[in-house]
C-alpha positions as a Markdown table, in Angstrom:
| # | Residue | x | y | z |
|---|---|---|---|---|
| 1 | Met | 23.3 | 40.1 | 11.3 |
| 2 | Ile | 19.8 | 40.3 | 11.8 |
| 3 | Ala | 18.2 | 40.6 | 15.0 |
| 4 | Leu | 14.3 | 40.7 | 15.1 |
| 5 | Cys | 13.4 | 43.5 | 17.7 |
| 6 | Ala | 10.5 | 44.1 | 19.6 |
| 7 | Gly | 9.2 | 47.1 | 21.9 |
| 8 | Leu | 7.5 | 45.9 | 24.1 |
| 9 | Leu | 4.9 | 48.8 | 25.9 |
| 10 | Ala | 2.6 | 46.6 | 27.5 |
| 11 | Ser | 1.6 | 43.0 | 26.5 |
| 12 | Ala | -1.4 | 41.0 | 26.8 |
| 13 | Leu | -1.8 | 37.8 | 29.7 |
| 14 | Gly | 0.1 | 34.5 | 29.2 |
| 15 | Ala | 1.3 | 31.8 | 30.6 |
| 16 | Ala | 5.0 | 31.9 | 32.4 |
| 17 | Pro | 7.3 | 31.3 | 29.8 |
| 18 | Asp | 10.5 | 28.8 | 30.2 |
| 19 | Leu | 13.3 | 31.7 | 30.2 |
| 20 | Glu | 16.7 | 31.0 | 28.1 |
| 21 | Pro | 20.2 | 29.8 | 30.2 |
| 22 | Glu | 21.8 | 33.7 | 29.2 |
| 23 | His | 18.7 | 35.5 | 31.0 |
| 24 | Thr | 17.9 | 33.4 | 33.9 |
| 25 | Gly | 20.0 | 35.6 | 35.9 |
| 26 | Asn | 19.0 | 39.5 | 35.0 |
| 27 | Pro | 15.9 | 40.1 | 37.3 |
| 28 | Ile | 14.2 | 41.9 | 35.8 |
| 29 | Tyr | 13.9 | 40.7 | 32.9 |
| 30 | Lys | 12.8 | 37.4 | 34.9 |
| 31 | Ala | 10.1 | 39.5 | 36.7 |
| 32 | Leu | 8.8 | 40.7 | 33.3 |
| 33 | Val | 8.3 | 37.8 | 31.3 |
| 34 | Thr | 7.0 | 35.9 | 34.5 |
| 35 | Glu | 5.7 | 38.0 | 37.0 |
| 36 | Gly | 5.0 | 41.0 | 35.1 |
| 37 | Leu | 4.3 | 44.8 | 35.5 |
| 38 | Glu | 1.4 | 46.3 | 37.8 |
| 39 | Leu | -0.7 | 48.6 | 35.8 |
| 40 | Ala | -4.3 | 50.1 | 36.5 |
| 41 | Gly | -4.9 | 47.4 | 39.4 |
| 42 | Ala | -4.3 | 44.5 | 36.8 |
| 43 | Thr | -0.9 | 42.3 | 36.5 |
| 44 | Val | 0.6 | 42.7 | 33.2 |
| 45 | Pro | 3.6 | 40.6 | 31.9 |
| 46 | Phe | 5.5 | 41.2 | 28.7 |
| 47 | Pro | 5.9 | 38.1 | 26.2 |
| 48 | Pro | 8.9 | 36.2 | 25.6 |
| 49 | Pro | 11.0 | 36.9 | 23.1 |
| 50 | Leu | 10.1 | 36.1 | 19.5 |
| 51 | Leu | 13.3 | 34.5 | 18.6 |
| 52 | Arg | 15.8 | 33.3 | 20.7 |
| 53 | Asp | 19.7 | 32.5 | 21.0 |
| 54 | Gly | 20.7 | 29.9 | 18.6 |
| 55 | Gln | 17.4 | 29.2 | 16.7 |
| 56 | Ala | 18.1 | 28.3 | 13.3 |
| 57 | Pro | 17.2 | 30.7 | 10.8 |
| 58 | Glu | 14.5 | 29.2 | 9.2 |
| 59 | Ala | 12.4 | 28.9 | 12.8 |
| 60 | Gln | 13.6 | 32.9 | 12.9 |
| 61 | Tyr | 11.4 | 33.3 | 9.7 |
| 62 | Ala | 8.8 | 31.4 | 10.4 |
| 63 | Ala | 8.5 | 33.6 | 13.7 |
| 64 | Leu | 8.8 | 36.3 | 11.5 |
| 65 | Arg | 5.9 | 35.6 | 8.9 |
| 66 | Ser | 3.2 | 34.9 | 12.1 |
| 67 | Val | 4.0 | 38.8 | 13.4 |
| 68 | Ala | 4.0 | 39.8 | 9.9 |
| 69 | Lys | 1.1 | 37.9 | 8.5 |
| 70 | Ser | 2.4 | 36.5 | 4.9 |
| 71 | Lys | 5.3 | 36.0 | 3.3 |
| 72 | Gly | 5.3 | 39.5 | 1.4 |
| 73 | Lys | 4.9 | 41.3 | 4.6 |
| 74 | Ala | 7.3 | 39.3 | 5.8 |
| 75 | Asp | 9.7 | 40.0 | 2.7 |
| 76 | Glu | 9.2 | 43.2 | 3.4 |
| 77 | Met | 10.3 | 43.6 | 7.1 |
| 78 | Leu | 13.7 | 42.0 | 5.5 |
| 79 | Arg | 14.7 | 44.5 | 3.6 |
| 80 | Asn | 18.1 | 46.8 | 4.6 |
| 81 | Ala | 16.0 | 50.1 | 4.3 |
| 82 | Val | 16.6 | 53.1 | 6.8 |
| 83 | Thr | 13.3 | 53.5 | 7.6 |
| 84 | Ala | 12.6 | 49.6 | 8.6 |
| 85 | Pro | 9.1 | 48.3 | 8.4 |
| 86 | Ser | 7.5 | 47.1 | 10.9 |
| 87 | Val | 4.0 | 45.9 | 12.8 |
| 88 | Leu | 1.7 | 48.2 | 15.1 |
| 89 | Lys | 0.1 | 46.1 | 17.1 |
| 90 | Ile | -2.6 | 47.9 | 19.3 |
| 91 | Arg | -5.4 | 45.8 | 22.1 |
| 92 | Asp | -6.9 | 46.4 | 24.2 |
| 93 | Leu | -5.8 | 44.5 | 28.5 |
| 94 | Pro | -7.6 | 44.1 | 31.2 |
| 95 | Ala | -8.0 | 46.8 | 33.9 |
| 96 | Arg | -9.9 | 47.7 | 37.1 |
| 97 | Asp | -12.1 | 50.6 | 37.7 |
| 98 | Gly | -13.2 | 51.7 | 34.4 |
| 99 | Val | -10.0 | 52.8 | 33.0 |
| 100 | Val | -8.8 | 51.9 | 29.2 |
| 101 | Leu | -5.6 | 50.0 | 29.0 |
| 102 | Arg | -4.1 | 48.9 | 26.0 |
| 103 | Gly | -0.5 | 46.9 | 24.9 |
| 104 | Thr | 0.9 | 48.2 | 22.1 |
| 105 | Asp | 3.8 | 45.7 | 20.2 |
| 106 | Val | 6.4 | 47.6 | 17.4 |
| 107 | Leu | 7.8 | 44.8 | 15.5 |
| 108 | Phe | 11.1 | 45.6 | 13.4 |
| 109 | Val | 13.8 | 44.1 | 11.8 |
| 110 | Ile | 17.7 | 46.0 | 12.3 |
| 111 | His | 20.7 | 44.8 | 9.7 |
| 112 | Gly | 24.0 | 45.7 | 11.7 |
| 113 | Asp | 26.8 | 44.5 | 14.2 |
| 114 | Leu | 25.3 | 44.0 | 17.4 |
| 115 | Asp | 29.2 | 43.2 | 18.4 |
| 116 | Val | 29.6 | 47.1 | 17.4 |
| 117 | Leu | 27.6 | 48.2 | 20.2 |
| 118 | Asp | 28.8 | 49.7 | 23.3 |
| 119 | Pro | 27.0 | 49.4 | 26.1 |
| 120 | Thr | 28.9 | 52.1 | 28.6 |
| 121 | Gly | 28.7 | 54.2 | 26.4 |
| 122 | Ala | 24.8 | 55.3 | 26.7 |
| 123 | Val | 26.5 | 54.9 | 30.8 |
| 124 | Leu | 29.2 | 57.1 | 30.4 |
| 125 | Ser | 26.3 | 59.6 | 28.3 |
| 126 | Ser | 25.3 | 60.1 | 32.4 |
| 127 | Gly | 22.0 | 62.4 | 30.6 |
| 128 | Glu | 23.1 | 63.8 | 27.5 |
| 129 | Leu | 21.1 | 63.8 | 24.3 |
| 130 | Val | 21.9 | 61.1 | 22.1 |
| 131 | Glu | 21.0 | 61.1 | 18.4 |
| 132 | Ala | 21.2 | 58.6 | 15.7 |
| 133 | Glu | 19.0 | 59.2 | 12.2 |
| 134 | Lys | 15.3 | 60.5 | 13.9 |
| 135 | Ile | 15.4 | 59.1 | 17.3 |
| 136 | Ala | 16.9 | 60.7 | 20.2 |
| 137 | Phe | 17.1 | 59.6 | 24.0 |
| 138 | Glu | 18.7 | 60.6 | 26.9 |
| 139 | Ala | 20.4 | 57.9 | 29.4 |
| 140 | Lys | 21.8 | 57.9 | 33.3 |
| 141 | Pro | 22.6 | 55.2 | 35.8 |
| 142 | Ile | 20.6 | 54.5 | 38.7 |
| 143 | Pro | 22.2 | 55.7 | 41.7 |
| 144 | Arg | 22.7 | 53.2 | 43.9 |
| 145 | Asp | 20.4 | 54.6 | 47.0 |
| 146 | Asp | 18.1 | 54.4 | 44.5 |
| 147 | Leu | 18.3 | 51.2 | 43.3 |
| 148 | Glu | 18.2 | 49.9 | 47.2 |
| 149 | Arg | 14.9 | 52.5 | 48.1 |
| 150 | Arg | 13.5 | 49.7 | 45.0 |
| 151 | Glu | 15.1 | 46.5 | 46.7 |
| 152 | Leu | 17.2 | 45.9 | 43.2 |
| 153 | Ala | 20.9 | 44.5 | 43.3 |
| 154 | Leu | 23.5 | 44.9 | 41.5 |
| 155 | Ile | 24.2 | 41.9 | 38.8 |
| 156 | Lys | 28.1 | 40.8 | 39.0 |
| 157 | Pro | 29.8 | 40.4 | 37.0 |
| 158 | Ser | 28.4 | 40.0 | 34.1 |
| 159 | Phe | 25.4 | 39.1 | 32.5 |
| 160 | Gly | 26.4 | 37.7 | 28.9 |
| 161 | Arg | 28.4 | 39.2 | 27.0 |
| 162 | Phe | 27.7 | 42.6 | 28.2 |
| 163 | Pro | 29.0 | 44.1 | 32.2 |
| 164 | Val | 26.6 | 45.1 | 34.2 |
| 165 | Glu | 27.0 | 46.6 | 36.7 |
| 166 | Trp | 24.7 | 49.2 | 36.4 |
| 167 | Tyr | 20.8 | 49.6 | 35.8 |
| 168 | Leu | 20.3 | 52.8 | 33.2 |
| 169 | His | 17.0 | 54.7 | 33.3 |
| 170 | Ala | 16.7 | 55.8 | 28.8 |
| 171 | Thr | 13.7 | 58.1 | 27.5 |
| 172 | Gly | 13.2 | 58.9 | 24.0 |
């Protein structure tokens, strides 16, 4: 299975997207793509995913090609390599009071079977450093009192195929 992932630090302003039914029950995702984040006095919404559930392979390739800007670059991104060829986009975003705010998108293709991922493994590590290839990160569950202070409710019983009984803070 090939999945196109977009790592988004911030994104350009845009119209509110239609949410896929699978994502409408996820309040964090919904807030990021419809309301955005408050950064340096400006509201910056995240874009909707480039690929959608159930999208035909031809439409997926067309979306990848639109990001890669050429068939050759799209084909290079699809190459199954240890180090994923990527597209990096950096742009200025509106901010207030002379603050410089930039959005960064990193897009790349991952080859693998998403069904082998165990999202509970990250939670059970409770802050231990996890390393894979040249990437290291740590993750830990956010305590219930922190969620309540931030006015976040737990989603129950599940979201898609993943149990969502916790929120996770990851750094790396």
